[in-house]
Short mmCIF file of C-alpha atoms in Angstrom, two decimals:
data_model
loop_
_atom_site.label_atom_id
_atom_site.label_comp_id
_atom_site.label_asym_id
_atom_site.label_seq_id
_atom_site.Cartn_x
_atom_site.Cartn_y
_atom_site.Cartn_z
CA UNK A 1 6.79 -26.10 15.19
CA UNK A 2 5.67 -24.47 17.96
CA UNK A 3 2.41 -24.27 19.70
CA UNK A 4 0.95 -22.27 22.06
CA UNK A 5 -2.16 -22.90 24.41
CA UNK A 6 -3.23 -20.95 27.70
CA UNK A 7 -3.47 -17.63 27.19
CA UNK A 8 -4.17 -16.53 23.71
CA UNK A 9 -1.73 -14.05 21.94
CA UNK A 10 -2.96 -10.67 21.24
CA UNK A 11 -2.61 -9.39 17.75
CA UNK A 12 -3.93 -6.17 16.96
CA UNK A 13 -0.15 -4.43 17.76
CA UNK A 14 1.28 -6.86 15.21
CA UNK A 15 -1.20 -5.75 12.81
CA UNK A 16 0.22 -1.73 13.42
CA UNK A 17 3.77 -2.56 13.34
CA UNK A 18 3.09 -4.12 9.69
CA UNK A 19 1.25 -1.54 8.71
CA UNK A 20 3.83 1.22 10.07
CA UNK A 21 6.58 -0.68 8.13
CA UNK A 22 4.56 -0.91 5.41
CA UNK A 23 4.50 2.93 4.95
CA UNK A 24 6.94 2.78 2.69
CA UNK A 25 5.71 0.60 0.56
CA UNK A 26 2.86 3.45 -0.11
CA UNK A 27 5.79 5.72 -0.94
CA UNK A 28 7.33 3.21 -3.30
CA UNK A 29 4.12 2.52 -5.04
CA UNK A 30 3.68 6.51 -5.56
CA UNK A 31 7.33 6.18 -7.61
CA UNK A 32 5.76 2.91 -9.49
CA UNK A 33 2.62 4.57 -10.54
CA UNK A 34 4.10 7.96 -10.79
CA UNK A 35 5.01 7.68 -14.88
CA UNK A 36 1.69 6.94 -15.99
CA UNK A 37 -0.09 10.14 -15.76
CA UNK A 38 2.80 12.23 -15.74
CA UNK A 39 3.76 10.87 -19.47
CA UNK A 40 2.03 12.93 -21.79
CA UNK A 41 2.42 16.46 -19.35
CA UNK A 42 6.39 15.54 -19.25
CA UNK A 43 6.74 15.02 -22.89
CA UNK A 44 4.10 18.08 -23.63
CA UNK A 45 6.69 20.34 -22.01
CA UNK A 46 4.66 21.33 -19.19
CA UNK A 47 8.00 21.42 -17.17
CA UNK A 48 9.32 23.94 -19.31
CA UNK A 49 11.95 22.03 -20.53
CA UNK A 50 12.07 18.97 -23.87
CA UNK A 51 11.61 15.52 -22.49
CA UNK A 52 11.74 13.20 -25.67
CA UNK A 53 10.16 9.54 -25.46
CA UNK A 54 13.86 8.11 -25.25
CA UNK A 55 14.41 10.64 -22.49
CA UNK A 56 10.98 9.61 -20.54
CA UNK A 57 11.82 6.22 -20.91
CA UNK A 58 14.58 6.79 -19.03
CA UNK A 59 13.50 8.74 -16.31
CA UNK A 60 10.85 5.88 -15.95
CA UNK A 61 13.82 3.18 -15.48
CA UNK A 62 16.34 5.33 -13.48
CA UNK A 63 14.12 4.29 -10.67
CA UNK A 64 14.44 0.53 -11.40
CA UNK A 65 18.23 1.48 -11.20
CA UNK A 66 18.28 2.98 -7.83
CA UNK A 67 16.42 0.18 -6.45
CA UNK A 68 18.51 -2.36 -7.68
CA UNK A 69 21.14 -0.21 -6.65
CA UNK A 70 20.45 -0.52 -3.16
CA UNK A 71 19.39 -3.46 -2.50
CA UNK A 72 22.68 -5.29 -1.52
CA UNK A 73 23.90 -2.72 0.33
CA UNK A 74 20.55 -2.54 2.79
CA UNK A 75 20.82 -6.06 3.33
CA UNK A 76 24.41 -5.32 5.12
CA UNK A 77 22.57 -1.94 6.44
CA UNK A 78 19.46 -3.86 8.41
CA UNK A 79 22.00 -6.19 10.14
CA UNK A 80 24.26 -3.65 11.39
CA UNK A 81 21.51 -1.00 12.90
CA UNK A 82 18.27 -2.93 12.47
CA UNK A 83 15.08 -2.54 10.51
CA UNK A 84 13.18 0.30 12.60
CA UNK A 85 16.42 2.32 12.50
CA UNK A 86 16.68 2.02 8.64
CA UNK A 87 13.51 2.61 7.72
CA UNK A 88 13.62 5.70 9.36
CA UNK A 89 16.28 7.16 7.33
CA UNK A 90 14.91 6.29 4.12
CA UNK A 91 12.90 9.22 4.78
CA UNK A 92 15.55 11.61 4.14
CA UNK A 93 16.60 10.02 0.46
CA UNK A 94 12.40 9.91 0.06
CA UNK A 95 12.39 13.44 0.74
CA UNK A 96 15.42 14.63 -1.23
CA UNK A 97 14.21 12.55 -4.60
CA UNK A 98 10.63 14.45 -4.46
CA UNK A 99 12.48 17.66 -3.76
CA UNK A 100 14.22 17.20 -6.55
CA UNK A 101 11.38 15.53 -8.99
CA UNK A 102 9.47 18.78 -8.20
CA UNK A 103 11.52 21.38 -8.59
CA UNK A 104 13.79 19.90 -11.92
CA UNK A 105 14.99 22.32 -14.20
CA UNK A 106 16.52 19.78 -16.84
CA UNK A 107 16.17 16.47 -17.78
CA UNK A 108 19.62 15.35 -15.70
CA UNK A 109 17.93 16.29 -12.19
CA UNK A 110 14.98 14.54 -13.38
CA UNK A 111 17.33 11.20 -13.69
CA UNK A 112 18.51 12.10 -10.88
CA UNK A 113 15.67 12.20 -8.45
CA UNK A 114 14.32 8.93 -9.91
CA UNK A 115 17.55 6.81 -8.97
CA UNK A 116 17.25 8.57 -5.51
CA UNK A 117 14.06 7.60 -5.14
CA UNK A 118 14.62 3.81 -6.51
CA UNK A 119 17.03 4.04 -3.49
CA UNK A 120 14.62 4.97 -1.49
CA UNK A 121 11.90 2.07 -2.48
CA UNK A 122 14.26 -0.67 -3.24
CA UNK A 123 15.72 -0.15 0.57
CA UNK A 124 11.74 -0.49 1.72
CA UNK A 125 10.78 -3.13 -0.38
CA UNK A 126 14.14 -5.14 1.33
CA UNK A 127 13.59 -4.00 5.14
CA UNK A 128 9.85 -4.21 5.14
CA UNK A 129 9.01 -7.87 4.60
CA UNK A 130 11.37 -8.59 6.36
CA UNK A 131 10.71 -6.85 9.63
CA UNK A 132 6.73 -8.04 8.93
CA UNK A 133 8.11 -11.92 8.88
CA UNK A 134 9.98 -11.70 11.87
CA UNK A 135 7.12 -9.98 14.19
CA UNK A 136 4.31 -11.88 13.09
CA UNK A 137 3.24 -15.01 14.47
CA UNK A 138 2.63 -17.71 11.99
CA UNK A 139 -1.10 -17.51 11.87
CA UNK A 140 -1.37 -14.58 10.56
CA UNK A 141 2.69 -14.29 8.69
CA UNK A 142 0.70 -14.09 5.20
CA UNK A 143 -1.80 -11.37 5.86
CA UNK A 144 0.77 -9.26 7.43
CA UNK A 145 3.26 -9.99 4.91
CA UNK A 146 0.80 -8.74 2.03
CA UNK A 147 0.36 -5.58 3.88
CA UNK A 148 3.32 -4.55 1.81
CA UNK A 149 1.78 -5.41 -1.77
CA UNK A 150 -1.35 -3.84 -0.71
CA UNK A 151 0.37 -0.16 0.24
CA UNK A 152 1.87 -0.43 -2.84
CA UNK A 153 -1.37 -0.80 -4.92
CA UNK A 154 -2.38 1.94 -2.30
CA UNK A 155 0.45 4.68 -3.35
CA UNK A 156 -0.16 4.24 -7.20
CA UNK A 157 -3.56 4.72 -6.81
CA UNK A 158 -3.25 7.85 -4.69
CA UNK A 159 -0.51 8.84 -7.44
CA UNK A 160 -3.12 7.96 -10.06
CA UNK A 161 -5.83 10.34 -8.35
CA UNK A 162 -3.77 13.46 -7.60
CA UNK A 163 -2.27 13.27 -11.16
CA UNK A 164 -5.89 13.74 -12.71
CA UNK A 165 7.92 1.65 13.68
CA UNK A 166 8.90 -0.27 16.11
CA UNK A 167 12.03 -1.91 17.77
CA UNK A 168 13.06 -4.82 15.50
CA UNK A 169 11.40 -8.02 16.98
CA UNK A 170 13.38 -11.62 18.34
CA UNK A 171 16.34 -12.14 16.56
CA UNK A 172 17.78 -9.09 15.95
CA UNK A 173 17.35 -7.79 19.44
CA UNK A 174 18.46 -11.04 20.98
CA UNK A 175 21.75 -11.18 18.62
CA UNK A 176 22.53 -7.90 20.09
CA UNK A 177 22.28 -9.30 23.81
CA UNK A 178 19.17 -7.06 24.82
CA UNK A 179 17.02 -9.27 26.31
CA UNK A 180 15.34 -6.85 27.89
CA UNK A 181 14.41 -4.98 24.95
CA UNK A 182 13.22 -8.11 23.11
CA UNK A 183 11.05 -8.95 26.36
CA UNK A 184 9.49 -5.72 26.06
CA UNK A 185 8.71 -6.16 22.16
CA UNK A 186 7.57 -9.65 22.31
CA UNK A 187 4.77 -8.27 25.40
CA UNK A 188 3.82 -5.50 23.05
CA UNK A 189 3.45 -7.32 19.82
CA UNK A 190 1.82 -10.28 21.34
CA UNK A 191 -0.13 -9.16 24.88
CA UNK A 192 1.83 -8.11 28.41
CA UNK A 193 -0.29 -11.40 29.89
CA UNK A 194 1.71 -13.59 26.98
CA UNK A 195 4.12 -15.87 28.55
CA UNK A 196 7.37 -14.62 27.21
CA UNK A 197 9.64 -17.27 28.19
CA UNK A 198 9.32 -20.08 25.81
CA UNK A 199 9.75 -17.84 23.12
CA UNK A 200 12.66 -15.65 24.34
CA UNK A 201 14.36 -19.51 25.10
CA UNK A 202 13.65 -20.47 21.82
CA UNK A 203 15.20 -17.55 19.92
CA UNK A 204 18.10 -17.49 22.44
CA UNK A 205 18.59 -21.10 21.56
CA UNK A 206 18.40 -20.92 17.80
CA UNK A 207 21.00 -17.50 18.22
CA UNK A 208 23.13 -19.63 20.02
CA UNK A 209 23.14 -22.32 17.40
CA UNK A 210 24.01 -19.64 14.88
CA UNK A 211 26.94 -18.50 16.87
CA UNK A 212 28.29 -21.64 17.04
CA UNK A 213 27.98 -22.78 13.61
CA UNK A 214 28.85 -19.23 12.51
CA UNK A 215 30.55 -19.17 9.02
CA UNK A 216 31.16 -16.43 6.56
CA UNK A 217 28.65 -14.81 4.04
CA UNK A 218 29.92 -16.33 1.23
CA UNK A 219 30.20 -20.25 2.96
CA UNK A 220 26.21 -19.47 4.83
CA UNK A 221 25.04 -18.51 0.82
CA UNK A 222 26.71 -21.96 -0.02
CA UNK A 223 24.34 -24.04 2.34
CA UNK A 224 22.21 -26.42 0.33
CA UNK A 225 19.05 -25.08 2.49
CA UNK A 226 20.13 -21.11 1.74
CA UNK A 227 20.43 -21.97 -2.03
CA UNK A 228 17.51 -23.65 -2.64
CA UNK A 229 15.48 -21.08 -0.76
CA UNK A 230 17.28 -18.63 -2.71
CA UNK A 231 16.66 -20.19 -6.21
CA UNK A 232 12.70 -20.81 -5.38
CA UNK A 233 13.06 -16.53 -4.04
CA UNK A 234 14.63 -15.75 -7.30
CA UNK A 235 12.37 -17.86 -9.58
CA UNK A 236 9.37 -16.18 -7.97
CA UNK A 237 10.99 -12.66 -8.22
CA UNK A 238 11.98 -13.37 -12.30
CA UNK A 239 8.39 -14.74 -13.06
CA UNK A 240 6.59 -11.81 -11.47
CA UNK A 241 8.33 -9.55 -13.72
CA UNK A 242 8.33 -11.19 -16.95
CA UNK A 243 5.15 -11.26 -16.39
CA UNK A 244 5.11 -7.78 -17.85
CA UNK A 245 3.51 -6.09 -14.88
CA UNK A 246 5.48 -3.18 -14.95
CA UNK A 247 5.07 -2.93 -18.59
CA UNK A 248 1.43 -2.74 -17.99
CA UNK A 249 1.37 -0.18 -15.29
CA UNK A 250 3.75 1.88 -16.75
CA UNK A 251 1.76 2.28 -19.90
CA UNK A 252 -1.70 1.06 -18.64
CA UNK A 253 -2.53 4.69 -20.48
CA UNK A 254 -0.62 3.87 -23.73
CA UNK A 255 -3.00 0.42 -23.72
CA UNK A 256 -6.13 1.86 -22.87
CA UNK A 257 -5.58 5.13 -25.86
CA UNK A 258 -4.24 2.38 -28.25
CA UNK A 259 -7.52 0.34 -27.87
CA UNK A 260 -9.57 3.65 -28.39
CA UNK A 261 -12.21 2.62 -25.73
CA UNK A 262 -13.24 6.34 -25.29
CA UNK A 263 -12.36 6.28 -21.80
CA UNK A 264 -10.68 9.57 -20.73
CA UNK A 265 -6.90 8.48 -20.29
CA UNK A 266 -6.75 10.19 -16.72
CA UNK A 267 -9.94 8.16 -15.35
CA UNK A 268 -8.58 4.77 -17.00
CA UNK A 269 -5.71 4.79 -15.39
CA UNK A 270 -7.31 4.89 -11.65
CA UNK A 271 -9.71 2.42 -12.58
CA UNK A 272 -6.85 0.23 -12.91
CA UNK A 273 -5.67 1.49 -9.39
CA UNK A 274 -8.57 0.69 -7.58
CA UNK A 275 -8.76 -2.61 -8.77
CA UNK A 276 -5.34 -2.76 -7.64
CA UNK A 277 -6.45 -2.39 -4.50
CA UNK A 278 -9.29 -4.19 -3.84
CA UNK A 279 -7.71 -7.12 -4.85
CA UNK A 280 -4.59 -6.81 -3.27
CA UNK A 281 -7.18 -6.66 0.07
CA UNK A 282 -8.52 -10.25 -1.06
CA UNK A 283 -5.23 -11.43 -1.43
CA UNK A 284 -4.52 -10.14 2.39
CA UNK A 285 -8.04 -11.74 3.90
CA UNK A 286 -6.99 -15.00 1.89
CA UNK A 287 -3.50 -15.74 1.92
CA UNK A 288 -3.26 -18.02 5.05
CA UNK A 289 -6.75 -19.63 4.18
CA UNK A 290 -6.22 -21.27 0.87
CA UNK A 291 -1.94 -20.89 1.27
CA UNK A 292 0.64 -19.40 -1.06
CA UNK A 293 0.71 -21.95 -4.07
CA UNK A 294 -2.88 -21.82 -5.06
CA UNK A 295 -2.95 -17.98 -5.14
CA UNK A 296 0.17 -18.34 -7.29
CA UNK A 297 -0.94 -20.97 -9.10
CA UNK A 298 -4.32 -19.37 -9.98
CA UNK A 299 -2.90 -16.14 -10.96
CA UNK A 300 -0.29 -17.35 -13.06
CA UNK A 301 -2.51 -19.35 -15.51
CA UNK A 302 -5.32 -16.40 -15.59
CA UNK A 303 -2.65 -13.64 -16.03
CA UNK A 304 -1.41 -15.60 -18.92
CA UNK A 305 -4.65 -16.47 -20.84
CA UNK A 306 -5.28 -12.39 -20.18
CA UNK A 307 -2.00 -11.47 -22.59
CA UNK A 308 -2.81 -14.47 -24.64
CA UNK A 309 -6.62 -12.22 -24.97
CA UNK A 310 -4.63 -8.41 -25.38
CA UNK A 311 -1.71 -10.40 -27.71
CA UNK A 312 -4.66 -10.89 -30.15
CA UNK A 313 -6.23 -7.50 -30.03
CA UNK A 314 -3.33 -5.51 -30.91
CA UNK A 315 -2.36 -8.51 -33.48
CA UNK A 316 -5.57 -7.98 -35.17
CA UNK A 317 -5.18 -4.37 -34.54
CA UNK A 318 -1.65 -4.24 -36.46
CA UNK A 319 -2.92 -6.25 -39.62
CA UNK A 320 -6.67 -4.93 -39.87
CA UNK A 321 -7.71 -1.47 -38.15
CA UNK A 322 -10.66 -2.22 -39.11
CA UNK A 323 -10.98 -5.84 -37.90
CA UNK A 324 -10.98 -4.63 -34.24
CA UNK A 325 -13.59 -1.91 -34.45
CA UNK A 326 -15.68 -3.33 -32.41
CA UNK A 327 -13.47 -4.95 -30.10
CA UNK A 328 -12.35 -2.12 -27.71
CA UNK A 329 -13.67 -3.63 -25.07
CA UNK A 330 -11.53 -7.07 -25.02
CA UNK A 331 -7.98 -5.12 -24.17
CA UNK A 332 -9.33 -3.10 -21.18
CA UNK A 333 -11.08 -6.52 -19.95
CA UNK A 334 -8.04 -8.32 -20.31
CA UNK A 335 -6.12 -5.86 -18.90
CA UNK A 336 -8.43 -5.46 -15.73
CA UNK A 337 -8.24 -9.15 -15.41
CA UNK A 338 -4.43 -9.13 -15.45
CA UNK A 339 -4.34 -6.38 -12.75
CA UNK A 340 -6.70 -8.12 -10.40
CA UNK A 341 -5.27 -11.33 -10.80
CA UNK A 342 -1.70 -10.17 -10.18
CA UNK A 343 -2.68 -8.37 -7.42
CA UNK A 344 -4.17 -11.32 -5.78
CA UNK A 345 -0.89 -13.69 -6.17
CA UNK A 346 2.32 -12.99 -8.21
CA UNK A 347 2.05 -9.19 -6.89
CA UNK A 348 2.30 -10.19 -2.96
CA UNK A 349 3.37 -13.82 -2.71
CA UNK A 350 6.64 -13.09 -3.67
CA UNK A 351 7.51 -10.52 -1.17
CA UNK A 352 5.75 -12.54 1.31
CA UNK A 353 7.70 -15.20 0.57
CA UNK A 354 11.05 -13.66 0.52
CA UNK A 355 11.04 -12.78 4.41
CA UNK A 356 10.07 -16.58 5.02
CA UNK A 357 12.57 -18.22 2.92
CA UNK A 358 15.75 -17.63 4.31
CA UNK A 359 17.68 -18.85 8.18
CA UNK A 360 17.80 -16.11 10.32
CA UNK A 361 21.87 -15.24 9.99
CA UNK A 362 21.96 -14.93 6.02
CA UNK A 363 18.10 -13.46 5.47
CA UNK A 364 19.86 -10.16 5.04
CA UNK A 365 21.96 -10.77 1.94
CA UNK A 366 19.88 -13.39 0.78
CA UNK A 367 16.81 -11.17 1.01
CA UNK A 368 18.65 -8.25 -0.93
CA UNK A 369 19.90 -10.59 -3.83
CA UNK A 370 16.34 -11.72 -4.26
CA UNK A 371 15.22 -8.03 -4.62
CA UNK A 372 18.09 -6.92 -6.58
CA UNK A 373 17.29 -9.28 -9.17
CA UNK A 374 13.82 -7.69 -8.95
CA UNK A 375 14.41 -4.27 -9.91
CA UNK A 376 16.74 -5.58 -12.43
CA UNK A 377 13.98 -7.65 -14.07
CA UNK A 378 11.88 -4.54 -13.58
CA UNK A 379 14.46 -2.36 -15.43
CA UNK A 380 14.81 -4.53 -18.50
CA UNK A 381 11.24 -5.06 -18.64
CA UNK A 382 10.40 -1.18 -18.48
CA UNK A 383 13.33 -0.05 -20.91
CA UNK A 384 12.71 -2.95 -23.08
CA UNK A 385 9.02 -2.62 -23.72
CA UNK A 386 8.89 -0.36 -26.53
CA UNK A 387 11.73 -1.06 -28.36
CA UNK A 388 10.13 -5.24 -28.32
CA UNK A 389 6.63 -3.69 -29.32
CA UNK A 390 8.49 -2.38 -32.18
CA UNK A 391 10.55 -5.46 -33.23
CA UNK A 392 8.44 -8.01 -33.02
CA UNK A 393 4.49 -6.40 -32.58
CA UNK A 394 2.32 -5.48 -29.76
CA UNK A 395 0.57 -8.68 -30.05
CA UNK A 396 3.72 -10.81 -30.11
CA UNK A 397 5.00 -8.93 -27.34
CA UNK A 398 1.92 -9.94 -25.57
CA UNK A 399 2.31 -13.59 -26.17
CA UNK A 400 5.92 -13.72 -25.15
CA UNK A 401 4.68 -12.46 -22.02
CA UNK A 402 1.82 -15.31 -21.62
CA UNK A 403 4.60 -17.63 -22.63
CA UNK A 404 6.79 -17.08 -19.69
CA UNK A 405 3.85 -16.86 -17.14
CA UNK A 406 3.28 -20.12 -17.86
CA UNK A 407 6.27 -21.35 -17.49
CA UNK A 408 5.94 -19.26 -13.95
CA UNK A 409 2.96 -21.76 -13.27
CA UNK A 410 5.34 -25.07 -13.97
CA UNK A 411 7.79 -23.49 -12.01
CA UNK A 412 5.43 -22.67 -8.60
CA UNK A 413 3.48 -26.27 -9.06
CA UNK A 414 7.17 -28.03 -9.02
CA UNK A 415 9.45 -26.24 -6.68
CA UNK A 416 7.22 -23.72 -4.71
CA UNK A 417 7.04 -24.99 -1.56
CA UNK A 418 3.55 -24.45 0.65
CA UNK A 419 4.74 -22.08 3.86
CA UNK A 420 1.13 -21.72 4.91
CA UNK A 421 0.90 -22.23 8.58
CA UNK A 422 4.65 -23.30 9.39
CA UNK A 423 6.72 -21.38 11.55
CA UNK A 424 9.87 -19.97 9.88
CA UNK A 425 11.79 -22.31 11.70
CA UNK A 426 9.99 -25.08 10.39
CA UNK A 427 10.35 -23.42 6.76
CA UNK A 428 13.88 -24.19 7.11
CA UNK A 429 13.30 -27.76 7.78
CA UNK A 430 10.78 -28.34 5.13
CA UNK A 431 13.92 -26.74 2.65
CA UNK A 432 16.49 -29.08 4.20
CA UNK A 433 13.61 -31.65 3.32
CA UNK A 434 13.05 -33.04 6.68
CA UNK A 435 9.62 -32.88 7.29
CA UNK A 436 9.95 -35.77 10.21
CA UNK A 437 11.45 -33.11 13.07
CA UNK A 438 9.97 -33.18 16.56
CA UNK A 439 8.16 -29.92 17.10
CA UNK A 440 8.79 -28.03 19.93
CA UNK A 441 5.24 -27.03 22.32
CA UNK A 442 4.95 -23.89 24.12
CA UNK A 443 2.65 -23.99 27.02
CA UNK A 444 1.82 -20.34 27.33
CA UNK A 445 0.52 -20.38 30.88
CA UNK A 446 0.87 -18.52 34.04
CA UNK A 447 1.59 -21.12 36.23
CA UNK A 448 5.00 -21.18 36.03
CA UNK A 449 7.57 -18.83 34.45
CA UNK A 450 9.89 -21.84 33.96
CA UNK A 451 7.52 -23.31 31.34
CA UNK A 452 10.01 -23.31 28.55
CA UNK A 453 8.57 -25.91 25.96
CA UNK A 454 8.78 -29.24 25.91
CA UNK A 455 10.20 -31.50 23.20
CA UNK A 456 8.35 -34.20 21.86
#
């Protein structure tokens, strides 16, 4: 582990650069959101063209496609011309998908500009948390790293309302030989008085490791450490899906008109986003107080006894009309609950999580497998929703969802591993399940510019 005394470093410029990468994340949470209110004026014909409920479905999905799509691919992408660089020219598929969500003239340009557009926010969703856990000290890894979970809650809520970077930091400069240009980042992100030279020595070190124990893709995805940080990665991913999360945002309108609360459809549905929001923010000013597994822990048990609560409504609901007259109120409270509480933990930890996991040479591919399998997860989920309310009930539905969250909460409480506070070097010792190795201290002083740590 390493620490640092002397002069303190600064970290207000770490805080931009995660909120510049995080950009995209608003854009991707304008696609996420973007069904909801647009349901009933797409299938209404308000584009001038039919779009059936099998059709809308669709459209809804293709972007679950294109972001599972992509995902792979990026992960080679980020290596070969580095986060900053990519990010940047997701703007032009961004662009291109709205262009052609806008201006569709059929239903095919419509599936179209979805998949672009899953391309678009799958890539982001990749690159960002990982560019967040590389430039951000350890202190404050898990507030950055939910930066990315919070624009997202950020862009559906916009998309709610109006329907009523940097060079990349340490490793990946220093791979590429620029020591110079890593110098430079590492005095911007952390202070120009920060003592650069332990750190630089450090990454140079663990690069040169790498290079000398390099192996292939396939034979680094192999390693014990790599697979257990990438079954923990894709346990987290699975569990925040089947959750039903994106069953619920998708058709947080169909729930709140189904419990006939009264509430104008158009005003429900940013009520939802703005508690979105706020507690996303909580998760943010929390995450490195009380640590990833309690967050994850505490929202997994809540979020299920809040489907176990809607699972009865629409049970009732289905049997006895009548039964539930009085009762509007327990759906939208569940639901609220839900949103909140999955905004606090299984909505950022996961991300968060994925750009700790994983040794610097295979966090790429590793990275992108974990969010391929998430917009896969998120595809079945949103395709799949209907057609399981209609085989087996809206309340059963429900309770299959509760069922699986909790299996989400045996799954964090046994294998989830507490990164709160480590550095992600001593992640990947804490995998390899030596907890016993001699930190390394960083005297970050300006007495010397040969102070390059000091093994204990």
């Amino acid at each position: 582990m390493v620490h640092t005394t002397g002069i303190e470093s600064k970290t207000f410029p770490q805080y931009v650069a995660a909120l510049s990468a995080a950009g995209g994340a608003f854009a991707a949470g304008t696609l996420l959101g973007w069904t909801s209110p647009a349901q009933n004026r797409l299938t209404g014909g308000e584009y001038g063209f039919p779009v059936s409920d099998a059709a809308f479905s669709w459209i809804g999905s293709a972007m679950t496609l294109g972001a599972a799509f992509i995902c792979i691919p990026i992960g080679f992408l980020i290596n070969m011309i580095g986060r900053k660089l990519t990010m940047l020219l997701l703007v032009l598929p961004f662009t291109l998908g709205w262009a052609l969500l806008i201006w569709a003239q059929n239903v095919e340009m419509m599936y179209a500009a979805r998949f672009i557009l899953g391309i678009s926010g799958g890539a982001f969703c990749v690159t960002a948390p990982m560019y967040t856990g590389e430039i951000a000290q350890k202190d404050i890894r898990g507030t950055l790293g939910s930066f990315f979970q919070l624009m997202v809650t950020a862009g559906i809520l916009f998309i709610y309302a109006i329907g009523a970077g940097l060079d990349v930091f340490a490793m990946s400069l220093v791979s590429k030989s620029k020591n110079e240009s890593a110098i430079k980042s590492i005095q911007w992100l952390r202070g120009k008085d920060f003592n650069y030279n332990p750190e630089l020595e450090e990454l140079k070190a663990t690069e040169e490791q790498i290079k000398q124990n390099s192996v292939s893709v396939g034979t680094a995805l192999l390693r014990p450490v790599t697979l257990k940080a990438l079954a923990i990665s894709l346990g987290l991913m699975f569990f925040q899906q089947l959750c039903g999360i994106n069953a619920v945002i998708f058709y947080s309108t169909d729930i709140f008109k189904d419990a006939e609360t009264g509430i104008d459809e158009d005003l429900s549905t940013i009520v939802v986003g703005v508690m979105q929001v706020i507690a996303t923010f909580v998760s943010v000013m929390v995450v490195d107080k009380l640590g990833r597994r309690l967050l994850l822990l505490a929202s997994a048990i809540v979020m299920a006894l809040s489907t176990v609560a809607m699972g009865v409504y629409f049970y009732m609901k289905d049997n006895d009309n009548d039964s539930v007259a009085n009762l509007g109120w327990l759906p939208v409270s569940a639901l609220c609950v839900f949103i909140i509480m999955f905004s606090i933990g299984f909505g950022p930890v996961p991300w968060l999580m994925m750009g700790e996991l994983f040794a610097s040479d295979i966090k790429g591919v590793a990275g992108s497998i974990a969010g391929t399998s998430n917009w896969v997860l998120a595809f079945i989920v949103t395709k799949t929703f209907v057609n399981m309310k209609e085989a087996l009930g809206s309340g059963q539905t429900f309770w299959l969802f509760a069922g699986i969250t909790v299996l989400g909460a045996v799954f964090v409480f046994l294998f989830v591993p507490e990164t709160k506070g480590k550095s992600l070097n001593e992640i990947q010792t804490l995998l390899e399940g030596n907890s016993n190795s001699n930190p390394i201290v960083v005297n970050n002083s300006n007495n010397s510019s040969n102070d390059n740590g000091n093994v204990n």
